[in-house]
Coordinates of C-alpha atoms and ligand atoms in Angstrom, one line a residue:
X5 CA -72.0 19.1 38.0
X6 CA -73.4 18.0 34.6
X7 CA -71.5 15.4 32.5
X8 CA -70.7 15.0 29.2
X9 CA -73.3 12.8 27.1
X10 CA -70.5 12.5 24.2
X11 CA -71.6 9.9 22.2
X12 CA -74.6 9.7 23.0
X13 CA -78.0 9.9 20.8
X14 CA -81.5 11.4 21.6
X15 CA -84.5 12.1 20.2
X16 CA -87.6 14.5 21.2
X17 CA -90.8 13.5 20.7
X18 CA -92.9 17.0 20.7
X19 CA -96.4 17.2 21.4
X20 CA -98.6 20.3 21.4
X21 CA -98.2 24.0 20.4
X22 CA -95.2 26.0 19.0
X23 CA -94.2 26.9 22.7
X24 CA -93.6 22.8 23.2
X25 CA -92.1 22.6 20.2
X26 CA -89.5 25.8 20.9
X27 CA -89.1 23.8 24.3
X28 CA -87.5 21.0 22.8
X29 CA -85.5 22.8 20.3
X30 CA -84.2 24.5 23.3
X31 CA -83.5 21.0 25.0
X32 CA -81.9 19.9 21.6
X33 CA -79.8 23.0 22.4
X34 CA -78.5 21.7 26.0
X35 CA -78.3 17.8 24.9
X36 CA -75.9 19.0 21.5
X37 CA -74.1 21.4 23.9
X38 CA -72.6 18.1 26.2
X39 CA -71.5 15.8 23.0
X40 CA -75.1 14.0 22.0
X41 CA -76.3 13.7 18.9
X42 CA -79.9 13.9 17.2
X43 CA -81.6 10.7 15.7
X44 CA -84.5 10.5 14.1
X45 CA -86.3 7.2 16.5
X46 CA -86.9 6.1 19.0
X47 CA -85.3 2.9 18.2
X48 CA -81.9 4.6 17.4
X49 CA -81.8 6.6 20.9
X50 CA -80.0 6.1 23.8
X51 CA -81.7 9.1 25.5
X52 CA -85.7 9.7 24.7
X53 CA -87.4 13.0 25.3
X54 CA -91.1 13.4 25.6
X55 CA -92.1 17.2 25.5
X56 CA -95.8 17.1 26.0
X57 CA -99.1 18.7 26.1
X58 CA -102.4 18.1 27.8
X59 CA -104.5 21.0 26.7
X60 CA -105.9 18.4 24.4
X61 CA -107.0 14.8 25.6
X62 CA -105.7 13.0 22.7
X63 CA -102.3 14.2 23.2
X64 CA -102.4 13.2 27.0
X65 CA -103.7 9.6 25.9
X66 CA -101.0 9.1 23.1
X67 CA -98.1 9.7 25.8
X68 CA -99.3 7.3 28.2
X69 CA -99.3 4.9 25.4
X70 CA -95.9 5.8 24.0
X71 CA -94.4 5.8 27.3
X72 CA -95.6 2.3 27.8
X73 CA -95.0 0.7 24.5
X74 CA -91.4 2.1 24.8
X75 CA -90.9 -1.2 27.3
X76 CA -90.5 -3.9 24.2
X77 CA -88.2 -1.6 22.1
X78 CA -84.9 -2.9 22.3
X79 CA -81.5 -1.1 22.8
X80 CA -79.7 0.3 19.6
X81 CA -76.3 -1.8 18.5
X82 CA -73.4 -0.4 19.8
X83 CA -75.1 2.1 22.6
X84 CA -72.6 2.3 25.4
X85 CA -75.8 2.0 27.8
X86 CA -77.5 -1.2 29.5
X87 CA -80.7 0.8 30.2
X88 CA -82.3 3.3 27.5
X89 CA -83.0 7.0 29.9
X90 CA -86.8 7.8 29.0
X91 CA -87.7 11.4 30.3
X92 CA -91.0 12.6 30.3
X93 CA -91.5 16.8 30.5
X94 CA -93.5 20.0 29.3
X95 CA -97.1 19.7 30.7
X96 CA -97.7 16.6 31.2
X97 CA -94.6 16.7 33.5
X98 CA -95.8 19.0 35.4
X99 CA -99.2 18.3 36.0
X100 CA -99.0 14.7 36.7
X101 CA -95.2 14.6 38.9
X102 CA -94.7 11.5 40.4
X103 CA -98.2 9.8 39.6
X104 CA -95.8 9.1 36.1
X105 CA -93.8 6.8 37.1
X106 CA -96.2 5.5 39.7
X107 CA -98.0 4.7 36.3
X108 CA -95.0 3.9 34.5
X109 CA -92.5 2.5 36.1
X110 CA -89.7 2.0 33.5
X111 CA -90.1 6.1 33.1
X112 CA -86.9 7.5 34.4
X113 CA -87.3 11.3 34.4
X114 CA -90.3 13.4 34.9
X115 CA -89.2 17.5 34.7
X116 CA -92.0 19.9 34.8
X117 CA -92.1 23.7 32.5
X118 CA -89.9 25.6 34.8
X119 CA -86.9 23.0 34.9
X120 CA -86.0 22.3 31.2
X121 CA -82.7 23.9 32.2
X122 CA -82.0 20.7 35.1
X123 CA -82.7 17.7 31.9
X124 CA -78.9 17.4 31.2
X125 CA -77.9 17.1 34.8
X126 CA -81.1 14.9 35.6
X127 CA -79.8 12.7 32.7
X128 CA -76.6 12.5 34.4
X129 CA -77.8 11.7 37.4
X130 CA -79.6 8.4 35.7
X131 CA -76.8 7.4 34.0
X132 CA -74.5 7.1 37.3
X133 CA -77.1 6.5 40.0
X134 CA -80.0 4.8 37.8
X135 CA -83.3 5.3 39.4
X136 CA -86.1 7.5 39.3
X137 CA -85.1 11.2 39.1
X138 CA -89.0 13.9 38.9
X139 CA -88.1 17.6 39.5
X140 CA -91.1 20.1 39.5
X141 CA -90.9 23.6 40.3
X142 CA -94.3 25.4 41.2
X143 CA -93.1 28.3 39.4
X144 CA -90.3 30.1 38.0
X145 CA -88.9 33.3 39.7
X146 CA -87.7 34.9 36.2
X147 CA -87.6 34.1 32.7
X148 CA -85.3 31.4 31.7
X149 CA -83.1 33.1 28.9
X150 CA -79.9 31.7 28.9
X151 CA -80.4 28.1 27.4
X152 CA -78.9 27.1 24.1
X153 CA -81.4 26.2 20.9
X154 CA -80.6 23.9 18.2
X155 CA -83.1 25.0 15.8
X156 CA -85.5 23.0 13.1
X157 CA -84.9 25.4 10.4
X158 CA -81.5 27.9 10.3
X159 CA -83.7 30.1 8.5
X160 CA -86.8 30.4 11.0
X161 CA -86.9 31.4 14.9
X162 CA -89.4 31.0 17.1
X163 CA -89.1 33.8 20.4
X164 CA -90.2 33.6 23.2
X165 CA -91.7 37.0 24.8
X166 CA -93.6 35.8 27.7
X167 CA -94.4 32.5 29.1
X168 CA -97.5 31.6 31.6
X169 CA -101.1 32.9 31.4
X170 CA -103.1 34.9 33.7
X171 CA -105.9 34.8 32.2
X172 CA -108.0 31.5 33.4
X173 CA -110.4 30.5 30.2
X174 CA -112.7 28.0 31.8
X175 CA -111.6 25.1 30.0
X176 CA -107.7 25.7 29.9
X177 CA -105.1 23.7 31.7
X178 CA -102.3 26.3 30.4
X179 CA -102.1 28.5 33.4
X180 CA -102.0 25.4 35.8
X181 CA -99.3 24.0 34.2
X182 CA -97.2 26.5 32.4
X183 CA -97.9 29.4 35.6
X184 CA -98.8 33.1 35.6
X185 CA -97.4 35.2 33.1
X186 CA -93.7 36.4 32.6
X187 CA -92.3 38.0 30.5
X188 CA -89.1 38.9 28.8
X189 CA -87.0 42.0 29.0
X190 CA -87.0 44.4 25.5
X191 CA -83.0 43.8 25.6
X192 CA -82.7 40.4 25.8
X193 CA -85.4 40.3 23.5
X194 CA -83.8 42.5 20.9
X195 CA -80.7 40.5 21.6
X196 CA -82.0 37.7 20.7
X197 CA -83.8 38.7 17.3
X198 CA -80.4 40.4 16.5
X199 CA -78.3 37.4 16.6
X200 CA -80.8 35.6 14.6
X201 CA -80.5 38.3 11.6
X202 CA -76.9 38.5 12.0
X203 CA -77.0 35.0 11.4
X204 CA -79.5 34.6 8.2
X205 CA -82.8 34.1 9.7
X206 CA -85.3 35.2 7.4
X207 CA -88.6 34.9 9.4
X208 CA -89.1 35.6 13.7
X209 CA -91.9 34.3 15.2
X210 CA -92.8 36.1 18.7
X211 CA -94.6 33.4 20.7
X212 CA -95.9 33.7 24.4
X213 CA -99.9 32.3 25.2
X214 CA -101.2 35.6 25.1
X215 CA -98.0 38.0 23.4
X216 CA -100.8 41.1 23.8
X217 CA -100.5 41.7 27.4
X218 CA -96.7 42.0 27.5
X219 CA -94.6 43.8 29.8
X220 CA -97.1 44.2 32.3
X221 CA -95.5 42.4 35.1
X222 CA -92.2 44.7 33.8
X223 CA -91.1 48.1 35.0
X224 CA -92.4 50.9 33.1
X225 CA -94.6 48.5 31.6
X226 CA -93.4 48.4 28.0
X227 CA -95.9 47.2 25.3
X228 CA -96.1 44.5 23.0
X229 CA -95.9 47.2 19.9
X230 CA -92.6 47.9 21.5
X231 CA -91.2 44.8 20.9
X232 CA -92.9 44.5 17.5
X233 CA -91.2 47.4 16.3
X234 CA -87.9 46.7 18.0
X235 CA -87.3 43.5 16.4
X236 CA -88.5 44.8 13.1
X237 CA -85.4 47.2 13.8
X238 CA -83.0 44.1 13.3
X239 CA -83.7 44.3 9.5
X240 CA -85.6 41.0 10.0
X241 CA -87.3 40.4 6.5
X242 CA -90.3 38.6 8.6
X243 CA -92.2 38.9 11.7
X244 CA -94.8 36.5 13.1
X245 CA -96.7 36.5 16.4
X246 CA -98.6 34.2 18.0
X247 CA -100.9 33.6 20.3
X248 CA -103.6 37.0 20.5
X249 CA -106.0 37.3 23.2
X250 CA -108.8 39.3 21.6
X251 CA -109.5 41.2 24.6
X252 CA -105.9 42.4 24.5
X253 CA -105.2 43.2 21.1
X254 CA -105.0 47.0 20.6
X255 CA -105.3 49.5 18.7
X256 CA -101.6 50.7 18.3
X257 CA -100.7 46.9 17.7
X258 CA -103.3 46.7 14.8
X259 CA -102.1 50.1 13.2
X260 CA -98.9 48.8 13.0
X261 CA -99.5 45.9 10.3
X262 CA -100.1 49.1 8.0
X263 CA -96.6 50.7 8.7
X264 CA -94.1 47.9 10.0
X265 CA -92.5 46.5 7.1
X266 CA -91.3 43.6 8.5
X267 CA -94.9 42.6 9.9
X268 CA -96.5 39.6 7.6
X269 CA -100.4 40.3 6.8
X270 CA -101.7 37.1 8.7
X271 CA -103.1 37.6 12.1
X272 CA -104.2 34.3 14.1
X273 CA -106.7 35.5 16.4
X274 CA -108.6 32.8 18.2
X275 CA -112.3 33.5 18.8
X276 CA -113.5 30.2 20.5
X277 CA -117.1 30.8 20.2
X278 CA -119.5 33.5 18.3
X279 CA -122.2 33.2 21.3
X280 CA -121.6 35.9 23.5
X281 CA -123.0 33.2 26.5
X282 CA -120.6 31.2 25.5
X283 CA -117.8 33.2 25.5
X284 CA -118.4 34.9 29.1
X285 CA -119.0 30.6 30.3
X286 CA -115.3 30.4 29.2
X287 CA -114.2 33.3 30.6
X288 CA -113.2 34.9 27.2
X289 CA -114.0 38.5 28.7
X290 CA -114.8 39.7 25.2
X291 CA -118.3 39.5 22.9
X292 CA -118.4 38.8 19.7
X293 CA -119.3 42.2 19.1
X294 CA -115.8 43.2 20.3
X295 CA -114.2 41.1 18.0
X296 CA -115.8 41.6 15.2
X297 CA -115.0 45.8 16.0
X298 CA -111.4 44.2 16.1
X299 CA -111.9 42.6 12.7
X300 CA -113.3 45.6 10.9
X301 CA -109.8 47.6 12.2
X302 CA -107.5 45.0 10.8
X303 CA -109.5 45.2 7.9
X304 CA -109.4 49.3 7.4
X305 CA -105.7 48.8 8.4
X306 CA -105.1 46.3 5.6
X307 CA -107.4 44.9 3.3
X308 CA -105.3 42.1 2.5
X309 CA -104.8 41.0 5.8
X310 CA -105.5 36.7 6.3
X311 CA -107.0 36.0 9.7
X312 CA -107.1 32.6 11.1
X313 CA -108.8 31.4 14.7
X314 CA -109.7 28.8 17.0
X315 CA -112.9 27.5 17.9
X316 CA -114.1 25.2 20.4
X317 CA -117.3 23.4 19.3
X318 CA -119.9 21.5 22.0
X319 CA -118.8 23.5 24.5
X320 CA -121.5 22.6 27.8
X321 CA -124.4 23.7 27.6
X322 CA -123.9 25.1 23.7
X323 CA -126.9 25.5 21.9
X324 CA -128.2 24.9 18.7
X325 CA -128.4 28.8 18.8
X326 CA -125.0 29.3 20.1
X327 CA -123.3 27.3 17.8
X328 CA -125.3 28.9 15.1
X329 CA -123.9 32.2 16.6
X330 CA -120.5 30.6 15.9
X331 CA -120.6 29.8 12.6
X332 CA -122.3 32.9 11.6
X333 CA -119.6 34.7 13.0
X334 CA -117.0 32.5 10.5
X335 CA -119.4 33.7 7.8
X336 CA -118.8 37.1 8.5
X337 CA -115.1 37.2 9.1
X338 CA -113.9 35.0 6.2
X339 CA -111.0 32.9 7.5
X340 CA -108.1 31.8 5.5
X341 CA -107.8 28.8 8.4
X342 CA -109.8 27.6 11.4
X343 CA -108.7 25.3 13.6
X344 CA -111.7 23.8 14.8
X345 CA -111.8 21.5 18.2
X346 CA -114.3 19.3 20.0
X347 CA -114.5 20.7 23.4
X348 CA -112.8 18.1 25.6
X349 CA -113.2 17.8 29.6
X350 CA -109.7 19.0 31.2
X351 CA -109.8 17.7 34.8
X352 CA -108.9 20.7 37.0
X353 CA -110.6 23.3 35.2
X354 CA -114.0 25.4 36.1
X355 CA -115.3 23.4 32.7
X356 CA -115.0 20.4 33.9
X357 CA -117.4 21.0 36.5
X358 CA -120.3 21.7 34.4
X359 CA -123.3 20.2 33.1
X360 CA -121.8 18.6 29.6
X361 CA -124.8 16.6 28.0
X362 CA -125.0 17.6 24.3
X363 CA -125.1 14.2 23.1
X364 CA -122.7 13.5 21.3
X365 CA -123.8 13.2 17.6
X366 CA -125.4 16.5 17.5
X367 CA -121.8 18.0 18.3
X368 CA -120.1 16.2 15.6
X369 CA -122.7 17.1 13.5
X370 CA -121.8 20.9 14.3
X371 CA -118.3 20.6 13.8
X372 CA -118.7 18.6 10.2
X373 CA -120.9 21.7 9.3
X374 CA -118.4 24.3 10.6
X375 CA -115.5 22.3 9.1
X376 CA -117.5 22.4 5.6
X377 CA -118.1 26.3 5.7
X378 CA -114.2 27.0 6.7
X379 CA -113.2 24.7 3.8
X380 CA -115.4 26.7 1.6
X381 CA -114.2 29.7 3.0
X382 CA -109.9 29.0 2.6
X383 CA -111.0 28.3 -0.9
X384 CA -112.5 32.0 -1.6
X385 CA -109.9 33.8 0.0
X386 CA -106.7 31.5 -1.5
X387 CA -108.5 32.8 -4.8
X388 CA -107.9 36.2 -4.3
X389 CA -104.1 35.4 -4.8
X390 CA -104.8 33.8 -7.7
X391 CA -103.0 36.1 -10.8
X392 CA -100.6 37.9 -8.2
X393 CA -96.6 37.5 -8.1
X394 CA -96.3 37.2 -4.7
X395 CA -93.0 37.1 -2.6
X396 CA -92.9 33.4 -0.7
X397 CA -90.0 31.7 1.8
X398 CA -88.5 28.0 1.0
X399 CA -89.2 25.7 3.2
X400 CA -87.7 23.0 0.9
X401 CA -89.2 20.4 -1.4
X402 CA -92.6 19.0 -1.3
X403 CA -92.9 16.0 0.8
X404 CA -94.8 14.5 -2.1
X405 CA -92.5 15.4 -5.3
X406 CA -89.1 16.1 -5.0
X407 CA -89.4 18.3 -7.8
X408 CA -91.6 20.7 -6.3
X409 CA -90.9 23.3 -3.9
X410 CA -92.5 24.2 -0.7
X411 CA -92.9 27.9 0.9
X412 CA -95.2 30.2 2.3
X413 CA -97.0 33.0 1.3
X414 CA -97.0 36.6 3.2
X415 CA -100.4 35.3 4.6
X416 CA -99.0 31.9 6.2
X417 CA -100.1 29.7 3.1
X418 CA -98.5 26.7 1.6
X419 CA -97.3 27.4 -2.2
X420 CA -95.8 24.7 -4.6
X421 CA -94.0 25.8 -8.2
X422 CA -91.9 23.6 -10.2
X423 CA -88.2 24.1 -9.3
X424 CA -86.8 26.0 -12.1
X425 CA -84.0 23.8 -14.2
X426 CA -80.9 23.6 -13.2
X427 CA -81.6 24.4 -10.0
X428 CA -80.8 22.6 -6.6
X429 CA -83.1 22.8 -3.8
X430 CA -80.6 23.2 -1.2
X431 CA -79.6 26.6 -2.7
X432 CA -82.7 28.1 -2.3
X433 CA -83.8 26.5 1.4
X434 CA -84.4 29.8 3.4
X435 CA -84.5 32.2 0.6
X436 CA -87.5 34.6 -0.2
X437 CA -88.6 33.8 -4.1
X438 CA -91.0 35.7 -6.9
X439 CA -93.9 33.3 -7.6
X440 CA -96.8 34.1 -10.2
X441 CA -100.0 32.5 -8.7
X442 CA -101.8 30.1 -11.3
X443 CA -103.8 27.7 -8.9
X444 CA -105.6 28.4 -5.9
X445 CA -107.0 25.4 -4.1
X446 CA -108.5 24.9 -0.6
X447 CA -105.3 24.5 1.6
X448 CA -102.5 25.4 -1.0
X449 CA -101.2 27.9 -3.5
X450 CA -99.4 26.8 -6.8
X451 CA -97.5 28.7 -9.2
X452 CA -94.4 29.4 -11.4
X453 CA -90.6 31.1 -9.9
X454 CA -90.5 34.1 -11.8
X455 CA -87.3 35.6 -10.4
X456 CA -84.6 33.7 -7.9
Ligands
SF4_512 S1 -105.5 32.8 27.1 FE1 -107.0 31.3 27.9 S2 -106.8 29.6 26.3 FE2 -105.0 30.9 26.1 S3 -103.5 29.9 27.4 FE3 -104.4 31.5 28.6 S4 -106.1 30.4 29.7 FE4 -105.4 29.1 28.0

């Protein structure tokens, strides 16, 4: 049986993608739910959570690091504890086990992705039997709905639809460490969304690795448009997905950012690579030619629509002629964003075992001349906004004047306007505002509120 952890503080320290980050709000959910309380350090916490990623190497690096400098950081005054409880989970957890605390040996808890809902009694089991305590499940047998969240934002939800991958892209650790795909029934799904309208959130994001091939481990195989226009049933004001498999996304999904009110005109689609060599190396099952046929029907759908992607430069064996291929393809499609990586080794995946000897320079030169052209490009499409009164959600003030508030755009993008005299940002956090575009820059919007 778990305990109570009254009293007690914590803090999560997330790493990675949206999924992670719903992961820890969900663990913020079950820590709250037993009596303990956020913080905002490390240093104030009795009880540290790292939720972590390793589809990235710099993320795996920083949490050895962390884990280890958490050693020399003494115990917060008045903590009822003689031992701070580190916990290490998410996919680091779960690919690396016991060889955590082998490595780091004042590292009490290691939980992998499909035992988030064993932390509190984990934590328990530290505080009266001290020791290490490393639970990883291969897999999970269905998905786990029932945990509380404590949310970032009461205005914003992320969803969860499905969770694993089946799909196997050459250089991805995902469906090692997060399993084959599962997903979520329309019920508890609708459920879900429900309570989150009923309760004021404005804006639902659906998130699952690859929300396109839902329901097909369900019975009667229900379809991710299904969900989309069940949730927009809720009278949710916004809907968000993320992430698209381009091989996936169809037809009846894309008509339905022309007729679901609800449905914001961004779409992130990651491409990876514009070389159709490339792509079939990492397993992409798509060609460029595919997704630019995908682009062209977003585009007929809705003109407006803001697309963003992912790209992997210096993958092995990427040529000069590849990568041109890429950034061609960027040309073509006009991004609002691109997130653009340097490809790095994942030990464990096909990748890894191939020949990798671009040198090194010519990649970064690559990705400095990519990063220039999608720079140029979020600057030419913020500029279509410019002149517009367009409807944006408060996120609160800017982080850099107090004065100024922060929100997003229908398409996704930051905009800043004066708040209006008299005026408190607290009462407009979470509300959906009129603002007249007058300034378009590279990453950000500004304007003036017209109506409240
Ligand atoms: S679709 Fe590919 S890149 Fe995305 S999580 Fe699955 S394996 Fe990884």
């Amino acid at each position: 049986m778990t305990h109570t952890l009254n009293n007690l503080t914590y803090c999560i320290h997330t790493f990675g993608c949206q999924m992670n980050k719903h992961d820890s709000e969900r663990i913020a959910g079950m820590l709250e739910a037993l009596g303990a309380y956020a913080v905002e350090s490390i240093e104030e916490a009795d009880v540290v959570v790292f939720m972590t990623c390793c589809v990235r190497e710099a993320a795996d690096t920083r949490l050895y690091g962390q884990v280890a400098s958490m050693k020399n950081i003494p115990l917060r005054d008045g903590t009822p504890l003689n031992k701070r409880v580190i916990a290490v989970g998410g996919c680091i957890g779960q690919r690396d086990g016991d060889k955590l605390i082998e490595t780091l040996p004042h590292l009490d808890i290691v939980f992998g992705t499909h035992n988030l809902a064993s932390l509190p009694q984990l934590i328990t089991d530290t505080l009266e039997e001290g020791g290490h305590h490393v639970e990883v499940k291969e897999a999970s047998l269905s998905f786990p709905t029932d945990l509380p969240t404590s949310r970032e934002h009461e205005w914003a939800a992320w969803l969860p639809i499905t969770i694993g991958c089946n799909n196997f892209c050459t250089y991805c650790i995902v469906p090692y460490v997060r399993g084959r795909e599962k997903s979520r029934t329309i019920e508890d799904i609708k459920q879900e969304a429900q309570r989150y309208v009923d309760a004021g959130v404005k804006e639902i994001t659906l998130l699952g690795q690859n929300v396109n091939s839902y329901g097909r481990d369900l019975y009667g195989e229900p379809r991710f448009a299904d969900i989309l226009r069940s949730v927009n049933d809720t009278g949710i004001e916004r809907l968000r997905f993320a992430t698209s498999h381009p091989k996936d996304l169809t037809d009846e999904v894309i008509s339905l950012f022309g007729t679901l009110p609800s449905l914001m005109p961004a779409l992130h689609l990651p491409v990876q690579s514009g070389s159709n060599r490339i792509l079939d190396a990492m397993n992409r099952r798509y060609t460029k030619e595919h997704y630019l046929g995908l682009v062209k029907k977003l585009r007929q759908i809705n003109p407006e629509i803001a697309l963003s992607t992912d790209i992997i430069v210096g993958f092995p064996g990427e040529t000069e002629e590849d990568f041109m291929d890429t950034y061609n393809l960027v040309k073509e499609v006009g991004y609002t964003q691109v997130f653009t990586f340097i490809y790095s080794k994942r030990e464990g995946t096909p990748a890894a075992a191939m020949v990798d000897d671009t040198p090194r320079e010519v990649i970064q030169d690559r990705f400095d001349r990519l990063v220039e052209l999608v720079q140029e490009q979020a600057y030419r499409e913020n500029q279509k906004d410019l002149g517009k009164t367009i409807d944006v959600l408060v996120e609160g003030a800017s982080k850099r004047d107090a004065n100024l508030i922060c929100a997003k755009s229908p398409k996704n993008v930051t905009v800043h306007a004066p708040l209006p005299e008299g005026i408190a940002i607290e009462d407009i956090v979470g509300t959906i505002l009129k603002v007249h575009i007058d300034k378009a820059k590279t990453w950000y919007l500004s304007g003036q509120v017209v109506s409240l």
